């Protein structure tokens, strides 16, 4: 069995509070840089970025992640983020909030609240959920705590994904944590949640069967039910029925999901092109879609362009109220997606990273601050011969986990 | 006093002094206490921006203010507008204040001052009042330091004689429809007893004859007073259409593009509290006396401007307050349906549009909406100098027959 090379994390975008990105100089980074905190060589298993600070969880001691093919024999790429160690690792904050703590399995950063999942003792009460004021530097007492039921079997549950269920979804998937009161929010058990993502004013849930549910505000179309109405309870995305999803991601006012076959679906607000649909704001700045000067992108022929052959202007889409299928260049298949407040990042199965949407703070990683309403590959990783494995967006920045490319041959199936 | 672009230093220092006099002198006074809704990170950045400003570090202050603006803008767009905590709107306004002040820091040229004015207007449109309405005062100072403003096209041009976008647009056969009654200066008691209490529409004549707007307002005058001010404009035939959108532009741009120009898009400066934004225009209007018959305070009355080309349409809808619609420029065709007829008007079922009818009044789809044909209504052509009383929740449909400027007063 081939041993997975340790990868490392990179970041780009807004770092006006001195958070973990790059060298820590300046307020913005426009091209990927290795993380300054916790430093090269650290075994980071979770990056959660809020607007003014970033939380990073590293393992106490290195251990190779487990790989296993999904039941049914379909080989998938290695898990996007190495699983959190059962005993809990080290949590480090950087930016407007600082501090560190041990025994942490997971962390979730927001401006109002830092949520930490502390490992419980092996045979005692279960893990403890703690909510801290970000400015507390993890000293003193948390704002509130909640002891969870010790779950039977953790990441090694038969048939389960090696990837831990991440905050804000709580282990056991019976509830999730919210940055606004009430902080502890139960989920109906029949939902069988696998992943939960919180947007600016909505929530997305992916269940064990690959179905997507949404609830919250709908005025920007982010719920995907075809209307602008709000939903108080989780409501099934009927437009996606029959298409099992593997990943979901929620931005400020938009939603993205990735199917098991590698297709991307987007819906919600497109004001900065975050849905990769033509947007009026960029057209008026003369920036929409064009064949850009400089590096040509192969495979552009299957990209939608603004302006059809007869010169009639293509319709601009401000709000997309139900899922739309999005094609990446070169027919690339998606593996994982993450959203900032107004931008989108997607990792492909072949280890490329595509970004689009709002780019004012360099969060797209294309060495400039222009916004884009179509996907563009982040060439840094191609140039450095790095395979991107995971992406995690803060509001205005993007964190990427990548490993060095293998020298030869296609990826081998791993036992 | 017109500014000469070739002597930026002389004018610019006068501008700076005028601005400095308006601003709180210390960073502690610049940023007031903010509630718990405003998180520690952004509060800290805002205070840092204020400190940078007071320390003369313009470029760094601009960067910090920009981030504060972008972050608070996201909060302003989260959740229903009426639920946005006022402190977020204050933060946004403070960001605008700092940014505008920084843009005028250096010996300015007209584009920088125009941009600073645009930023002030953003703070006025989306922010909440800070430091005793300082943004209004800053806007007035900036406006005074802008060159007299480019006027597109000859000043004498009469836009109403220009080729209209929709030539052959119909003037309805109003004579065949039941008319809204007209009264000349009725007494307060008469108005209350016959119209306000029973909720009956009426056109009041002679009530606004002395208002300065009746004689002063023209496109040239409006451009002179407010030409470089940024205002919200609705683009698209009607707000129930799919391709309807809202955008921002200066009054000059609005007039040249949508009133004088041949734009294929209908642009409507609609339902905008222009008189809160530009106090100088407020001096040209007053408050109808009959508003004193209501329960509310005078400063609770919402005054909206409705300024647009021929052909703007407000689909049939109802409002939750009493309304006086004052017609200043041009004529409007208006149809009124009683709230008792609501079922025959087929309101939208969504919460967002539940106060709007699905029926296109002048081109109704009677197969889908059969009962509409039988619903009784009143109609009128409202002309300059006339005031239409629209009782609370009375359904109304409005189409401009000419280039039009109306002022509405929502009161309770």
JSON list of N, CA, C and O in Angstrom, two decimals, chain B residues 259-281:
[
{"chain": "B", "resi": 259, "resn": "UNK", "atom": "N", "xyz": [-34.73, 60.05, -19.13]},
{"chain": "B", "resi": 259, "resn": "UNK", "atom": "CA", "xyz": [-35.73, 61.09, -19.35]},
{"chain": "B", "resi": 259, "resn": "UNK", "atom": "C", "xyz": [-35.50, 61.82, -20.66]},
{"chain": "B", "resi": 259, "resn": "UNK", "atom": "O", "xyz": [-36.43, 62.06, -21.41]},
{"chain": "B", "resi": 260, "resn": "UNK", "atom": "N", "xyz": [-34.24, 62.15, -20.95]},
{"chain": "B", "resi": 260, "resn": "UNK", "atom": "CA", "xyz": [-33.97, 62.83, -22.20]},
{"chain": "B", "resi": 260, "resn": "UNK", "atom": "C", "xyz": [-33.61, 61.83, -23.28]},
{"chain": "B", "resi": 260, "resn": "UNK", "atom": "O", "xyz": [-33.84, 62.05, -24.46]},
{"chain": "B", "resi": 261, "resn": "UNK", "atom": "N", "xyz": [-33.01, 60.74, -22.88]},
{"chain": "B", "resi": 261, "resn": "UNK", "atom": "CA", "xyz": [-32.40, 59.84, -23.85]},
{"chain": "B", "resi": 261, "resn": "UNK", "atom": "C", "xyz": [-33.38, 58.87, -24.47]},
{"chain": "B", "resi": 261, "resn": "UNK", "atom": "O", "xyz": [-34.57, 58.87, -24.17]},
{"chain": "B", "resi": 262, "resn": "UNK", "atom": "N", "xyz": [-32.84, 58.05, -25.32]},
{"chain": "B", "resi": 262, "resn": "UNK", "atom": "CA", "xyz": [-33.66, 57.08, -26.03]},
{"chain": "B", "resi": 262, "resn": "UNK", "atom": "C", "xyz": [-33.45, 55.69, -25.47]},
{"chain": "B", "resi": 262, "resn": "UNK", "atom": "O", "xyz": [-33.48, 54.70, -26.19]},
{"chain": "B", "resi": 263, "resn": "UNK", "atom": "N", "xyz": [-33.21, 55.59, -24.18]},
{"chain": "B", "resi": 263, "resn": "UNK", "atom": "CA", "xyz": [-32.93, 54.27, -23.61]},
{"chain": "B", "resi": 263, "resn": "UNK", "atom": "C", "xyz": [-34.09, 53.33, -23.85]},
{"chain": "B", "resi": 263, "resn": "UNK", "atom": "O", "xyz": [-35.26, 53.70, -23.72]},
{"chain": "B", "resi": 264, "resn": "UNK", "atom": "N", "xyz": [-33.76, 52.10, -24.20]},
{"chain": "B", "resi": 264, "resn": "UNK", "atom": "CA", "xyz": [-34.82, 51.12, -24.41]},
{"chain": "B", "resi": 264, "resn": "UNK", "atom": "C", "xyz": [-35.37, 50.64, -23.08]},
{"chain": "B", "resi": 264, "resn": "UNK", "atom": "O", "xyz": [-36.44, 50.04, -23.03]},
{"chain": "B", "resi": 265, "resn": "UNK", "atom": "N", "xyz": [-34.65, 50.88, -22.00]},
{"chain": "B", "resi": 265, "resn": "UNK", "atom": "CA", "xyz": [-35.12, 50.46, -20.68]},
{"chain": "B", "resi": 265, "resn": "UNK", "atom": "C", "xyz": [-35.93, 51.58, -20.05]},
{"chain": "B", "resi": 265, "resn": "UNK", "atom": "O", "xyz": [-35.57, 52.75, -20.16]},
{"chain": "B", "resi": 266, "resn": "UNK", "atom": "N", "xyz": [-36.98, 51.20, -19.37]},
{"chain": "B", "resi": 266, "resn": "UNK", "atom": "CA", "xyz": [-37.70, 52.17, -18.56]},
{"chain": "B", "resi": 266, "resn": "UNK", "atom": "C", "xyz": [-36.96, 52.31, -17.24]},
{"chain": "B", "resi": 266, "resn": "UNK", "atom": "O", "xyz": [-36.68, 51.32, -16.57]},
{"chain": "B", "resi": 267, "resn": "UNK", "atom": "N", "xyz": [-36.59, 53.53, -16.85]},
{"chain": "B", "resi": 267, "resn": "UNK", "atom": "CA", "xyz": [-35.97, 53.76, -15.56]},
{"chain": "B", "resi": 267, "resn": "UNK", "atom": "C", "xyz": [-36.88, 54.64, -14.73]},
{"chain": "B", "resi": 267, "resn": "UNK", "atom": "O", "xyz": [-37.42, 55.62, -15.23]},
{"chain": "B", "resi": 268, "resn": "UNK", "atom": "N", "xyz": [-37.05, 54.28, -13.46]},
{"chain": "B", "resi": 268, "resn": "UNK", "atom": "CA", "xyz": [-38.03, 54.98, -12.63]},
{"chain": "B", "resi": 268, "resn": "UNK", "atom": "C", "xyz": [-37.37, 55.26, -11.28]},
{"chain": "B", "resi": 268, "resn": "UNK", "atom": "O", "xyz": [-36.95, 54.33, -10.59]},
{"chain": "B", "resi": 269, "resn": "UNK", "atom": "N", "xyz": [-37.26, 56.52, -10.90]},
{"chain": "B", "resi": 269, "resn": "UNK", "atom": "CA", "xyz": [-36.81, 56.88, -9.56]},
{"chain": "B", "resi": 269, "resn": "UNK", "atom": "C", "xyz": [-38.06, 56.79, -8.71]},
{"chain": "B", "resi": 269, "resn": "UNK", "atom": "O", "xyz": [-38.83, 57.75, -8.62]},
{"chain": "B", "resi": 270, "resn": "UNK", "atom": "N", "xyz": [-38.28, 55.65, -8.13]},
{"chain": "B", "resi": 270, "resn": "UNK", "atom": "CA", "xyz": [-39.57, 55.37, -7.50]},
{"chain": "B", "resi": 270, "resn": "UNK", "atom": "C", "xyz": [-39.42, 55.08, -6.02]},
{"chain": "B", "resi": 270, "resn": "UNK", "atom": "O", "xyz": [-38.44, 54.48, -5.59]},
{"chain": "B", "resi": 271, "resn": "UNK", "atom": "N", "xyz": [-40.43, 55.48, -5.27]},
{"chain": "B", "resi": 271, "resn": "UNK", "atom": "CA", "xyz": [-40.51, 55.20, -3.85]},
{"chain": "B", "resi": 271, "resn": "UNK", "atom": "C", "xyz": [-39.18, 55.47, -3.15]},
{"chain": "B", "resi": 271, "resn": "UNK", "atom": "O", "xyz": [-38.64, 54.61, -2.46]},
{"chain": "B", "resi": 272, "resn": "UNK", "atom": "N", "xyz": [-38.67, 56.68, -3.35]},
{"chain": "B", "resi": 272, "resn": "UNK", "atom": "CA", "xyz": [-37.40, 57.02, -2.74]},
{"chain": "B", "resi": 272, "resn": "UNK", "atom": "C", "xyz": [-37.54, 58.27, -1.88]},
{"chain": "B", "resi": 272, "resn": "UNK", "atom": "O", "xyz": [-38.13, 59.25, -2.30]},
{"chain": "B", "resi": 273, "resn": "UNK", "atom": "N", "xyz": [-36.99, 58.20, -0.65]},
{"chain": "B", "resi": 273, "resn": "UNK", "atom": "CA", "xyz": [-37.09, 59.33, 0.28]},
{"chain": "B", "resi": 273, "resn": "UNK", "atom": "C", "xyz": [-36.05, 60.38, -0.08]},
{"chain": "B", "resi": 273, "resn": "UNK", "atom": "O", "xyz": [-35.13, 60.68, 0.68]},
{"chain": "B", "resi": 274, "resn": "UNK", "atom": "N", "xyz": [-36.25, 60.94, -1.26]},
{"chain": "B", "resi": 274, "resn": "UNK", "atom": "CA", "xyz": [-35.32, 61.91, -1.82]},
{"chain": "B", "resi": 274, "resn": "UNK", "atom": "C", "xyz": [-35.19, 63.13, -0.93]},
{"chain": "B", "resi": 274, "resn": "UNK", "atom": "O", "xyz": [-34.12, 63.75, -0.86]},
{"chain": "B", "resi": 275, "resn": "UNK", "atom": "N", "xyz": [-36.25, 63.50, -0.23]},
{"chain": "B", "resi": 275, "resn": "UNK", "atom": "CA", "xyz": [-36.25, 64.76, 0.52]},
{"chain": "B", "resi": 275, "resn": "UNK", "atom": "C", "xyz": [-35.54, 64.62, 1.85]},
{"chain": "B", "resi": 275, "resn": "UNK", "atom": "O", "xyz": [-35.13, 65.62, 2.44]},
{"chain": "B", "resi": 276, "resn": "UNK", "atom": "N", "xyz": [-35.37, 63.36, 2.33]},
{"chain": "B", "resi": 276, "resn": "UNK", "atom": "CA", "xyz": [-34.51, 63.13, 3.48]},
{"chain": "B", "resi": 276, "resn": "UNK", "atom": "C", "xyz": [-33.05, 63.21, 3.06]},
{"chain": "B", "resi": 276, "resn": "UNK", "atom": "O", "xyz": [-32.19, 63.65, 3.81]},
{"chain": "B", "resi": 277, "resn": "UNK", "atom": "N", "xyz": [-32.78, 62.77, 1.83]},
{"chain": "B", "resi": 277, "resn": "UNK", "atom": "CA", "xyz": [-31.41, 62.74, 1.34]},
{"chain": "B", "resi": 277, "resn": "UNK", "atom": "C", "xyz": [-30.94, 64.14, 0.93]},
{"chain": "B", "resi": 277, "resn": "UNK", "atom": "O", "xyz": [-29.77, 64.48, 1.10]},
{"chain": "B", "resi": 278, "resn": "UNK", "atom": "N", "xyz": [-31.85, 64.93, 0.35]},
{"chain": "B", "resi": 278, "resn": "UNK", "atom": "CA", "xyz": [-31.49, 66.25, -0.18]},
{"chain": "B", "resi": 278, "resn": "UNK", "atom": "C", "xyz": [-32.40, 67.29, 0.45]},
{"chain": "B", "resi": 278, "resn": "UNK", "atom": "O", "xyz": [-33.44, 67.64, -0.13]},
{"chain": "B", "resi": 279, "resn": "UNK", "atom": "N", "xyz": [-32.03, 67.78, 1.63]},
{"chain": "B", "resi": 279, "resn": "UNK", "atom": "CA", "xyz": [-32.92, 68.70, 2.37]},
{"chain": "B", "resi": 279, "resn": "UNK", "atom": "C", "xyz": [-33.29, 69.95, 1.58]},
{"chain": "B", "resi": 279, "resn": "UNK", "atom": "O", "xyz": [-34.35, 70.53, 1.80]},
{"chain": "B", "resi": 280, "resn": "UNK", "atom": "N", "xyz": [-32.45, 70.35, 0.65]},
{"chain": "B", "resi": 280, "resn": "UNK", "atom": "CA", "xyz": [-32.76, 71.57, -0.10]},
{"chain": "B", "resi": 280, "resn": "UNK", "atom": "C", "xyz": [-34.04, 71.41, -0.91]},
{"chain": "B", "resi": 280, "resn": "UNK", "atom": "O", "xyz": [-34.80, 72.35, -1.10]},
{"chain": "B", "resi": 281, "resn": "UNK", "atom": "N", "xyz": [-34.27, 70.20, -1.39]},
{"chain": "B", "resi": 281, "resn": "UNK", "atom": "CA", "xyz": [-35.52, 69.96, -2.12]},
{"chain": "B", "resi": 281, "resn": "UNK", "atom": "C", "xyz": [-36.72, 69.95, -1.19]},
{"chain": "B", "resi": 281, "resn": "UNK", "atom": "O", "xyz": [-37.84, 70.26, -1.61]}
]
